[in-house]
Coordinates of C-alpha atoms in Angstrom, one line a residue:
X958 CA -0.6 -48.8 238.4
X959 CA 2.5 -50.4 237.4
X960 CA 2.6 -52.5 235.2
X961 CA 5.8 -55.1 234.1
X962 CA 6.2 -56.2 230.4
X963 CA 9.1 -59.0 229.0
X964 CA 9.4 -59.9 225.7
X965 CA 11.8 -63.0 225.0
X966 CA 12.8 -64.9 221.7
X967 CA 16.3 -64.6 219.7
X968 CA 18.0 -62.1 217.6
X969 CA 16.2 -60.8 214.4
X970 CA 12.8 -61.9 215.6
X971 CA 11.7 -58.2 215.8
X972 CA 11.8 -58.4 220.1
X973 CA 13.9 -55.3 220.8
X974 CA 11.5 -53.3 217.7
X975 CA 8.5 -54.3 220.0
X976 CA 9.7 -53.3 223.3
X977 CA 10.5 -50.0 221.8
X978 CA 7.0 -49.3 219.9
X979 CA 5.6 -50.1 223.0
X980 CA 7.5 -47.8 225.4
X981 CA 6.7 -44.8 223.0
X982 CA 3.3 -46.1 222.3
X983 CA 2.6 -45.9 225.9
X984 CA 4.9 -43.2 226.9
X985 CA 4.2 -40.4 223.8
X986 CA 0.7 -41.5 222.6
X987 CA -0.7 -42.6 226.0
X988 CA 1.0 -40.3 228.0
X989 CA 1.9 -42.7 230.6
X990 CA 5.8 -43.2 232.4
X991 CA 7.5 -45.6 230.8
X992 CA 11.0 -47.3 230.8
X993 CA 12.7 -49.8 228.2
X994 CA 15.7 -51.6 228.7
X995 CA 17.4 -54.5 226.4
X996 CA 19.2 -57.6 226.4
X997 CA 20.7 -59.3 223.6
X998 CA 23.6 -61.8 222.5
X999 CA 26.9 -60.6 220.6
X1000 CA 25.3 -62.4 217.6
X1001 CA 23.0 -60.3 215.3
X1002 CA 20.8 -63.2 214.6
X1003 CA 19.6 -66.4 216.3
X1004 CA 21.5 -65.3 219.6
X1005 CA 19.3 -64.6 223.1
X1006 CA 17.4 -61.5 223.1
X1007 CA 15.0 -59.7 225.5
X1008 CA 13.2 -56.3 225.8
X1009 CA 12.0 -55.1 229.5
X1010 CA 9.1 -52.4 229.8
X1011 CA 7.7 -50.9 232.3
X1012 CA 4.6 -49.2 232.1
X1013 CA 3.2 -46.7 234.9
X1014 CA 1.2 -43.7 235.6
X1015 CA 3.4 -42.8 238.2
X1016 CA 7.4 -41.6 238.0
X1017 CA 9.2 -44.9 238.0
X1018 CA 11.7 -45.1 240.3
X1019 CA 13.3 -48.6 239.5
X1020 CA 13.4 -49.3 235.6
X1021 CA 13.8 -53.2 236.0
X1022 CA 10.8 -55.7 236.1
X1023 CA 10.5 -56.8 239.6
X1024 CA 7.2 -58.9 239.4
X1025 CA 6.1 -59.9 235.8
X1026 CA 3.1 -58.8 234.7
X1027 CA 3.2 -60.1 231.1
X1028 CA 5.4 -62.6 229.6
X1029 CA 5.6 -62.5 225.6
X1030 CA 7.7 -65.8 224.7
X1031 CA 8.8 -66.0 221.0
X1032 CA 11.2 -68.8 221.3
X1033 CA 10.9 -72.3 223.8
X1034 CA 14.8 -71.2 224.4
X1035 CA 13.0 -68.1 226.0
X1036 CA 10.7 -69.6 227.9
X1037 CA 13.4 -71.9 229.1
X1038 CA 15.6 -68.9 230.2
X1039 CA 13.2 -66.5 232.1
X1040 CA 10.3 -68.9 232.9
X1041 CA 11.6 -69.0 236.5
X1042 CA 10.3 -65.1 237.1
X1043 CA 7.0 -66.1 235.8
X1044 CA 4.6 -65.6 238.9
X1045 CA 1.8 -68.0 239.1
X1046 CA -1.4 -66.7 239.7
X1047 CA -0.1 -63.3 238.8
X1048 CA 1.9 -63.3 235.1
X1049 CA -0.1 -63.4 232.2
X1050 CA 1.7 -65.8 229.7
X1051 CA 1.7 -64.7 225.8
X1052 CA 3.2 -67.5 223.3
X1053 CA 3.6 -67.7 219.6
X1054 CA 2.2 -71.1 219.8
X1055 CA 4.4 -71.9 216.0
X1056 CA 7.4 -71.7 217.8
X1057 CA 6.7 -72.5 221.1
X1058 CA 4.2 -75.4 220.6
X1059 CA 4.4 -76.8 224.3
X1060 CA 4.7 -74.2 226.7
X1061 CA 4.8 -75.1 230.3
X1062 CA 1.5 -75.2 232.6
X1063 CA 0.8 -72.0 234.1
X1064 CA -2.4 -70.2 236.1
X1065 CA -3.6 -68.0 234.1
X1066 CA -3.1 -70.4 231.4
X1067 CA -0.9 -69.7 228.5
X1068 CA -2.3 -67.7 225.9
X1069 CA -1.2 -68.5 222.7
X1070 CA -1.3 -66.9 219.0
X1071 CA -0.1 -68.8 215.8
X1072 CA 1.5 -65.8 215.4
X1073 CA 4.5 -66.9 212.8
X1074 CA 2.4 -69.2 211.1
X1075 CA -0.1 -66.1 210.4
X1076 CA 2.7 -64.2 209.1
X1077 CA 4.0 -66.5 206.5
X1078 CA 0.5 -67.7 205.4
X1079 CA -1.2 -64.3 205.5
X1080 CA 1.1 -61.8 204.9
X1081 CA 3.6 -64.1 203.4
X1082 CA 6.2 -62.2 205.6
X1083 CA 7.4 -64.0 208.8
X1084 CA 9.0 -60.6 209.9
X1085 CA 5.5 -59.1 210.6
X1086 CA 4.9 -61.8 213.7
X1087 CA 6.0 -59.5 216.5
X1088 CA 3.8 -57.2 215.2
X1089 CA 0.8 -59.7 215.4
X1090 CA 1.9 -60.5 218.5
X1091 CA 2.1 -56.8 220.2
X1092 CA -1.6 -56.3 218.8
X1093 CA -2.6 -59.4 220.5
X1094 CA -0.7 -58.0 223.9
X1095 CA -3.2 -54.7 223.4
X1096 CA -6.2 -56.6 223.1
X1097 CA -5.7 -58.4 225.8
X1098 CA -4.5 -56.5 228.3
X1099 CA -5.6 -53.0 227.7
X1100 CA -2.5 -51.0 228.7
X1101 CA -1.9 -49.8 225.7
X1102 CA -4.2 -48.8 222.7
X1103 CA -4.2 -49.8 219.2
X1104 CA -4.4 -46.2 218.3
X1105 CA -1.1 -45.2 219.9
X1106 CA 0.8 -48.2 218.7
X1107 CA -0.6 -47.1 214.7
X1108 CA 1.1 -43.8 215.4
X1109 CA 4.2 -45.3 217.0
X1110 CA 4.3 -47.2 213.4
X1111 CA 5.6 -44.0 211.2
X1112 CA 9.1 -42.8 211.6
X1113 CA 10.2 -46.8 213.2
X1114 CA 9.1 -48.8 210.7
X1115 CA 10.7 -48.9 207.3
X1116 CA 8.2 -47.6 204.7
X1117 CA 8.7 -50.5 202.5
X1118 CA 7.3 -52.7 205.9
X1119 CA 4.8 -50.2 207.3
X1120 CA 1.6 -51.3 205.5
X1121 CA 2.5 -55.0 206.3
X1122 CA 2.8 -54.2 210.0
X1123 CA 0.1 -52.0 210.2
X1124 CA -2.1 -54.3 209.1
X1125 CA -0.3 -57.4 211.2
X1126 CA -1.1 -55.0 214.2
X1127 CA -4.6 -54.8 213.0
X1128 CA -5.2 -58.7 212.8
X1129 CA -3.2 -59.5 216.0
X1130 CA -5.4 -57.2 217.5
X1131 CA -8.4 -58.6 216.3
X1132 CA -7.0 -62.5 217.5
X1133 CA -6.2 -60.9 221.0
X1134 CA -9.8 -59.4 221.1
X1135 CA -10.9 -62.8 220.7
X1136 CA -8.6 -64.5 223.3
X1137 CA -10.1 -61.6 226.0
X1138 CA -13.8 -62.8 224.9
X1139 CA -12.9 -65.7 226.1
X1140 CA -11.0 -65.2 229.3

C-alpha cells in the first residue's frame, strides 16, 4: 500500500504544520514508512506553499508523489497550480469549500469542508482550519488514525494553541466521518 498525500494553499495557512503531523502521525504512531517533503515561496505569508507525503507499509524508494492519491486544496490559487496531477477516477479531492467555493468537476467528486468558516465561527481562530481539515482527511480516508495524530499534537503545537487544535482535529474528524457516511 502506497499511498500519495498533497496539501496546497499559501504561506501561513498552517500547510507545511499538517504535512508534518501527518508524516509522524503515520510514521511514529502508526508505524508505517513515510516521507515529507515541502515547497514554499520566499514570502513568509500569502506566497505558494505545498507539503508532499507519502505514506507506505513498505520502504519507499522514491519520496515524490507520482500518482495523487489525495488532494487537500486550501487556496483556488492551489487548485489552479497542481490541479493538472489530479487523476480522475483515482484522486480523492479535499477542499476548504470557504476559500475555494468553486472547485473544478472531478470523479470522485470534490469533497468539501467549511473548514475556515468553522474556525472563525467556532473556535473563533481561523488558524485552527488545517487542523479541521487533517481530521476530516482521517475520517475519510482511514490511513491514518485520530489517535496518532492527538499524540503527534504535544511537542509541535504551541501550548497556548494545543487545546484549540485538539479539539479542531476532533470536530473535523467528526465532519469527515460524516462525508464517509455518505460516500
Amino acid at each position: 500500500m502506497r499511498r500519495e498525500v498533497r496539501i496546497a494553499g499559501f504561506g501561513g495557512q498552517g500547510v507545511v504544520t499538517m504535512g508534518t503531523i501527518l508524516a509522524v502521525a503515520a510514521g511514529i504512531h502508526d508505524d508505517l514508512e513515510v516521507a515529507q517533503t515541502q515547497s514554499y515561496g520566499p514570502e513568509a505569508r500569502g506566497g505558494a506553499c505545498r507539503s508532499d507525503v507519502v505514506i507506505s507499509d513498505e520502504p519507499i524508494d522514491y519520496t515524490k508523489p507520482m500518482a495523487l492519491d489525495l488532494f487537500i486544496a486550501l487556496s483556488p490559487a492551489a487548485v489552479e497550480q497542481y490541479w493538472s496531477e489530479v487523476q480522475e477516477g483515482r484522486t480523492v479531492v479535499l477542499v476548504d469549500r470557504t476559500l475555494v467555493p468553486c472547485p473544478p468537476d472531478h470523479s470522485p467528486p470534490v469533497l468539501a469542508i467549511e473548514a475556515t468558516r468553522i474556525a472563525e465561527e467556532e473556535f473563533k481562530n481561523r488558524v485552527v482550519a488545517n487542523m479541521i481539515m487533517l481530521g476530516a482527511m482521517a475520517a475519510i480516508t482511514g490511513w491514518v488514525s485520530l489517535k496518532a495524530l492527538e499524540e503527534t499534537l504535544n511537542g509541535r503545537i504551541s501550548a497556548r494553541a494545543l487545546e484549540a487544535s485538539r479539539a479542531a482535529l476532533k470536530r473535523g474528524f467528526e465532519l469527515g466521518m460524516k462525508i464517509k457516511e455518505r460516500l
